[in-house]
Coordinates of C-alpha atoms in Angstrom, one line a residue:
M1 CA 5.1 -21.7 22.1
R2 CA 3.4 -21.1 25.4
A3 CA 2.6 -24.3 27.3
C4 CA 0.3 -24.6 30.3
G5 CA 0.9 -27.0 33.1
S6 CA -1.6 -29.8 33.7
R7 CA -3.5 -29.4 36.9
P8 CA -7.3 -29.3 37.7
R9 CA -9.0 -26.2 39.0
P10 CA -12.5 -25.4 40.2
A11 CA -14.7 -24.3 37.4
P12 CA -14.6 -20.5 37.1
S13 CA -17.6 -18.4 35.9
S14 CA -15.7 -17.8 32.7
C15 CA -12.6 -19.4 31.1
R16 CA -9.3 -17.8 31.7
L17 CA -5.6 -18.5 31.1
T18 CA -3.8 -20.5 33.8
S19 CA -1.1 -18.8 35.7
T20 CA 1.3 -21.6 35.2
C21 CA 2.2 -20.7 31.6
A22 CA 5.8 -20.8 30.7
P23 CA 7.6 -17.4 30.6
E24 CA 7.4 -15.3 27.4
S25 CA 11.0 -15.9 26.6
A26 CA 10.4 -19.6 26.4
C27 CA 7.6 -19.4 23.9
S28 CA 6.5 -17.6 20.7
S29 CA 2.7 -18.1 20.9
R30 CA -0.3 -18.0 23.1
S31 CA -2.6 -20.9 24.1
R32 CA -6.2 -20.8 25.0
C33 CA -7.9 -23.9 26.3
C34 CA -11.3 -24.4 27.8
S35 CA -13.1 -27.4 29.0
S36 CA -16.9 -27.8 28.7
A37 CA -18.8 -25.3 30.9
S38 CA -20.7 -28.2 32.4
S39 CA -17.5 -29.8 33.8
S40 CA -16.9 -29.7 37.5
S41 CA -13.3 -28.6 36.9
V42 CA -11.2 -27.0 34.3
V43 CA -8.1 -28.9 33.3
W44 CA -5.3 -27.0 31.5
R45 CA -3.2 -29.3 29.5
V46 CA 0.1 -28.9 27.7
V47 CA -0.7 -27.9 24.1
L48 CA 2.4 -28.5 22.1
P49 CA 2.4 -29.1 18.3
K50 CA 3.5 -32.5 17.1
T51 CA 6.4 -32.8 14.7
S52 CA 4.0 -32.7 11.8
D53 CA 2.4 -29.5 13.3
A54 CA 5.7 -27.6 13.7
E55 CA 4.7 -25.0 11.1
A56 CA 1.1 -24.7 12.3
R57 CA 0.1 -21.1 13.0
I58 CA -3.5 -22.0 14.1
I59 CA -4.6 -25.2 15.8
V60 CA -8.4 -25.6 16.5
K61 CA -9.2 -28.9 18.1
D62 CA -12.7 -30.0 19.0
V63 CA -13.7 -26.5 19.8
S64 CA -17.3 -25.7 20.8
K65 CA -19.0 -22.4 21.5
R66 CA -22.5 -21.9 23.1
F67 CA -24.3 -18.6 23.5
V68 CA -27.2 -17.9 26.0
L69 CA -30.2 -16.3 24.4
R70 CA -32.0 -14.1 26.7
H71 CA -35.4 -12.5 26.1
T72 CA -37.6 -10.0 27.8
H73 CA -40.4 -11.7 29.8
S74 CA -43.4 -10.4 31.7
F75 CA -43.7 -10.6 35.5
K76 CA -46.2 -13.4 35.1
E77 CA -44.0 -15.4 32.8
T78 CA -41.0 -14.9 35.2
F79 CA -43.1 -15.9 38.3
V80 CA -44.5 -19.0 36.6
A81 CA -41.0 -20.1 35.4
L82 CA -39.7 -19.7 39.1
V83 CA -42.5 -21.8 40.5
R84 CA -42.1 -24.5 37.9
R85 CA -38.3 -24.2 38.1
K86 CA -38.2 -23.7 34.4
R87 CA -35.3 -21.8 32.7
L88 CA -36.3 -18.8 30.7
A89 CA -33.0 -18.5 28.9
T90 CA -32.3 -20.7 26.0
T91 CA -29.0 -21.7 24.5
F92 CA -27.6 -21.7 20.9
D93 CA -24.7 -23.9 19.9
A94 CA -22.7 -21.7 17.4
L95 CA -19.9 -24.3 17.0
H96 CA -19.8 -28.0 17.5
D97 CA -16.4 -29.9 17.9
V98 CA -14.7 -27.9 15.2
S99 CA -11.2 -28.9 14.2
V100 CA -8.9 -27.0 11.8
T101 CA -5.2 -26.7 11.5
I102 CA -3.8 -23.8 9.5
R103 CA -0.1 -23.7 8.6
E104 CA 2.3 -20.9 8.2
G105 CA 1.7 -19.0 4.9
E106 CA -1.7 -20.5 4.2
S107 CA -4.7 -18.4 3.2
V108 CA -7.9 -20.0 4.2
A109 CA -11.4 -18.9 3.5
L110 CA -14.3 -19.7 5.8
F111 CA -17.6 -20.3 3.9
G112 CA -21.1 -20.9 5.0
F113 CA -24.5 -19.3 5.2
N114 CA -25.4 -16.7 7.8
G115 CA -25.4 -18.3 11.2
S116 CA -23.1 -21.1 10.2
G117 CA -20.4 -20.1 12.7
K118 CA -17.9 -18.4 10.5
S119 CA -17.6 -15.1 12.4
T120 CA -17.7 -16.9 15.7
L121 CA -14.8 -19.1 14.7
L122 CA -12.9 -16.0 13.6
K123 CA -13.5 -14.3 16.9
L124 CA -12.3 -17.3 18.8
I125 CA -9.1 -17.4 16.9
S126 CA -8.6 -13.6 17.5
G127 CA -9.2 -14.0 21.2
V128 CA -12.3 -11.8 21.3
L129 CA -14.3 -14.9 22.4
R130 CA -13.2 -18.0 24.4
P131 CA -14.3 -21.5 23.6
D132 CA -16.6 -23.4 25.9
G133 CA -14.9 -26.7 25.0
G134 CA -11.8 -27.9 23.1
E135 CA -8.4 -26.4 22.6
L136 CA -7.4 -23.4 20.5
L137 CA -3.8 -22.3 19.9
T138 CA -2.2 -19.6 17.8
R139 CA 1.5 -19.0 17.1
G140 CA 2.6 -15.5 16.5
R141 CA 1.1 -12.1 16.6
V142 CA -2.6 -11.9 15.5
A143 CA -4.4 -8.9 14.0
G144 CA -8.1 -9.1 13.3
L145 CA -10.2 -6.8 11.1
I146 CA -13.4 -8.4 12.3
E147 CA -15.7 -5.6 13.2
V148 CA -15.1 -2.3 11.3
G149 CA -14.1 0.4 13.8
A150 CA -13.6 -1.9 16.8
G151 CA -11.0 -0.1 18.9
F152 CA -11.7 3.3 17.5
H153 CA -13.0 6.2 19.7
P154 CA -15.6 8.4 17.9
D155 CA -14.5 11.6 19.8
L156 CA -10.8 11.2 18.8
S157 CA -9.3 12.3 15.5
G158 CA -8.2 10.0 12.8
R159 CA -4.6 10.6 13.7
E160 CA -5.3 9.8 17.4
N161 CA -7.3 6.7 16.4
I162 CA -4.3 5.4 14.3
Y163 CA -2.2 5.4 17.4
L164 CA -4.9 4.0 19.7
N165 CA -6.0 1.2 17.3
A166 CA -2.5 0.2 16.3
A167 CA -1.5 0.0 20.0
I168 CA -4.5 -2.3 20.7
L169 CA -3.3 -4.5 17.7
G170 CA 0.1 -4.8 19.5
M171 CA 2.3 -2.1 17.8
S172 CA 4.7 -0.1 19.8
K173 CA 4.7 3.7 19.4
K174 CA 8.0 3.5 17.5
E175 CA 6.5 1.0 15.0
I176 CA 3.4 3.3 14.6
D177 CA 5.7 6.4 14.0
E178 CA 7.5 4.5 11.3
R179 CA 4.4 3.4 9.5
Y180 CA 2.1 6.4 10.1
D181 CA 2.7 8.0 6.7
E182 CA 2.1 4.7 4.9
I183 CA -1.2 4.2 6.9
V184 CA -2.5 7.7 6.0
E185 CA -1.4 7.4 2.4
F186 CA -3.2 4.0 2.0
S187 CA -6.4 5.3 3.6
E188 CA -6.5 8.3 1.2
I189 CA -8.1 10.6 3.9
A190 CA -5.1 12.8 4.6
D191 CA -7.2 15.9 4.4
F192 CA -9.5 14.6 7.2
I193 CA -6.9 12.9 9.4
D194 CA -7.3 15.5 12.2
T195 CA -11.1 15.4 12.1
E196 CA -13.0 13.4 14.8
V197 CA -13.9 10.1 13.2
K198 CA -17.6 10.5 14.3
H199 CA -17.8 12.9 11.4
Y200 CA -16.4 10.4 8.9
S201 CA -18.6 8.7 6.3
S202 CA -18.7 4.9 6.5
G203 CA -16.4 4.7 3.5
M204 CA -13.8 6.9 5.2
F205 CA -14.1 5.0 8.4
V206 CA -13.5 1.6 6.8
R207 CA -10.5 3.0 4.8
L208 CA -8.8 4.1 8.0
A209 CA -9.6 0.9 9.8
F210 CA -8.4 -1.3 7.1
A211 CA -5.2 0.8 6.6
V212 CA -4.3 0.4 10.3
A213 CA -4.9 -3.3 10.4
I214 CA -3.1 -4.1 7.1
H215 CA 0.0 -2.2 8.2
T216 CA 0.3 -3.9 11.5
T217 CA 3.3 -6.2 12.1
V218 CA 1.5 -9.6 12.2
D219 CA 2.0 -13.2 11.6
I220 CA -1.8 -14.0 11.3
L221 CA -4.3 -11.7 9.7
L222 CA -8.1 -12.3 10.2
V223 CA -10.5 -10.5 7.9
D224 CA -14.3 -10.6 8.1
E225 CA -16.5 -9.1 5.4
I226 CA -14.3 -6.1 5.0
L227 CA -13.9 -6.7 1.2
A228 CA -17.6 -6.0 0.9
V229 CA -17.2 -2.5 2.2
G230 CA -15.9 0.6 0.4
D231 CA -15.9 1.5 -3.3
E232 CA -14.6 -0.8 -6.0
P233 CA -11.1 1.0 -6.5
F234 CA -10.5 0.7 -2.7
Q235 CA -11.6 -3.0 -2.7
R236 CA -9.0 -3.7 -5.5
K237 CA -6.4 -1.8 -3.5
C238 CA -7.1 -4.0 -0.4
L239 CA -6.9 -7.1 -2.4
D240 CA -3.6 -6.1 -3.9
K241 CA -2.3 -5.4 -0.3
I242 CA -3.5 -8.8 0.9
R243 CA -1.8 -10.5 -2.0
E244 CA 1.4 -8.7 -1.0
L245 CA 1.1 -10.0 2.5
Q246 CA 0.5 -13.5 1.1
S247 CA 3.7 -13.2 -0.9
Q248 CA 5.5 -12.4 2.3
G249 CA 4.3 -15.7 3.8
K250 CA 1.7 -14.3 6.2
T251 CA -1.1 -16.6 7.4
M252 CA -4.6 -15.4 6.6
V253 CA -8.2 -16.4 7.4
V254 CA -10.8 -14.6 5.4
V255 CA -14.7 -14.5 5.7
S256 CA -16.7 -13.0 2.9
H257 CA -19.9 -13.5 1.0
A258 CA -18.0 -12.5 -2.2
L259 CA -17.5 -16.2 -2.9
D260 CA -15.6 -16.2 -6.2
T261 CA -13.3 -13.3 -5.1
V262 CA -12.4 -15.1 -1.9
A263 CA -12.0 -18.5 -3.6
D264 CA -9.5 -16.9 -6.0
L265 CA -7.7 -15.2 -3.1
C266 CA -7.6 -18.3 -0.8
P267 CA -6.7 -21.7 -2.2
R268 CA -8.1 -23.6 0.7
G269 CA -11.7 -23.3 1.9
V270 CA -13.5 -24.6 5.0
L271 CA -17.2 -25.0 4.7
L272 CA -19.3 -24.6 7.9
R273 CA -22.9 -25.7 8.2
K274 CA -24.8 -25.2 11.5
G275 CA -21.6 -24.9 13.4
R276 CA -19.9 -28.0 12.0
V277 CA -17.1 -28.4 9.5
V278 CA -18.6 -30.3 6.5
F279 CA -15.8 -29.7 4.0
D280 CA -12.1 -28.7 4.1
G281 CA -10.4 -28.6 0.8
P282 CA -10.0 -26.5 -2.4
S283 CA -12.0 -23.3 -2.1
H284 CA -13.7 -23.6 -5.5
E285 CA -15.1 -27.0 -4.4
A286 CA -16.3 -25.5 -1.2
V287 CA -18.1 -22.7 -3.1
A288 CA -19.7 -25.3 -5.4
M289 CA -21.0 -27.3 -2.4
L290 CA -22.4 -24.2 -0.8
R291 CA -24.2 -23.1 -4.0
A292 CA -25.6 -26.6 -4.5
K293 CA -27.6 -26.4 -1.3

């Protein structure tokens, strides 16, 4: 597990990892910590799991995330705002002091209405975003299927994009070579594998994206709404593959509006409402609470 030494630093314009982290040989995970953006300094602290957290793959502690909402304003509005020293940009708190611990081998579903913070939390765990406050730690290799096609280049062929995307997800060329045939077979688009992906249909695109992500050597798999894309036979195939990974003890965090399907897939559910955790327990109970509102 990577630990960061404790020492204050001047607040940077954006959060970043401290350079005092332990060498990779001494750790098996990565740690991301951020203090509130309003602080005068950023304090990087040692983030080591307690004995009871020894098998934790994901630790989210008091994490908050704020976005700045910018709008187009006329010259007059801008001038008046400058004179009155009024800010034109507004902020939106996507997450408020969220704390969740997910252990090795757990499959957890994130539930909530649109705008509740599900996808934001998933992106924080994946490292796509960084928190504005709190601590976030992951142990092991993480692969995220959060935005379909992220990491794909439209002007490259399906074959080239397999190597590109798998490399982004952390696989070596040797690992990709060994799993290439499995990826192509799973995607069911072998006849078009040397065609530029910009000519793919949305269904072909998602097949290839899911095939790459699901065959990556990972400890933690993050999936956002991918089960809602593609035809029914391919969805069943994806679910079967996810269950196979579950049987191998992989840790999973899933977001989907297919409530009953995900509740059956993930025993544990975390319900978010307006950026706050309001329930953490059996998935079917979380679904019942969501539907009751």
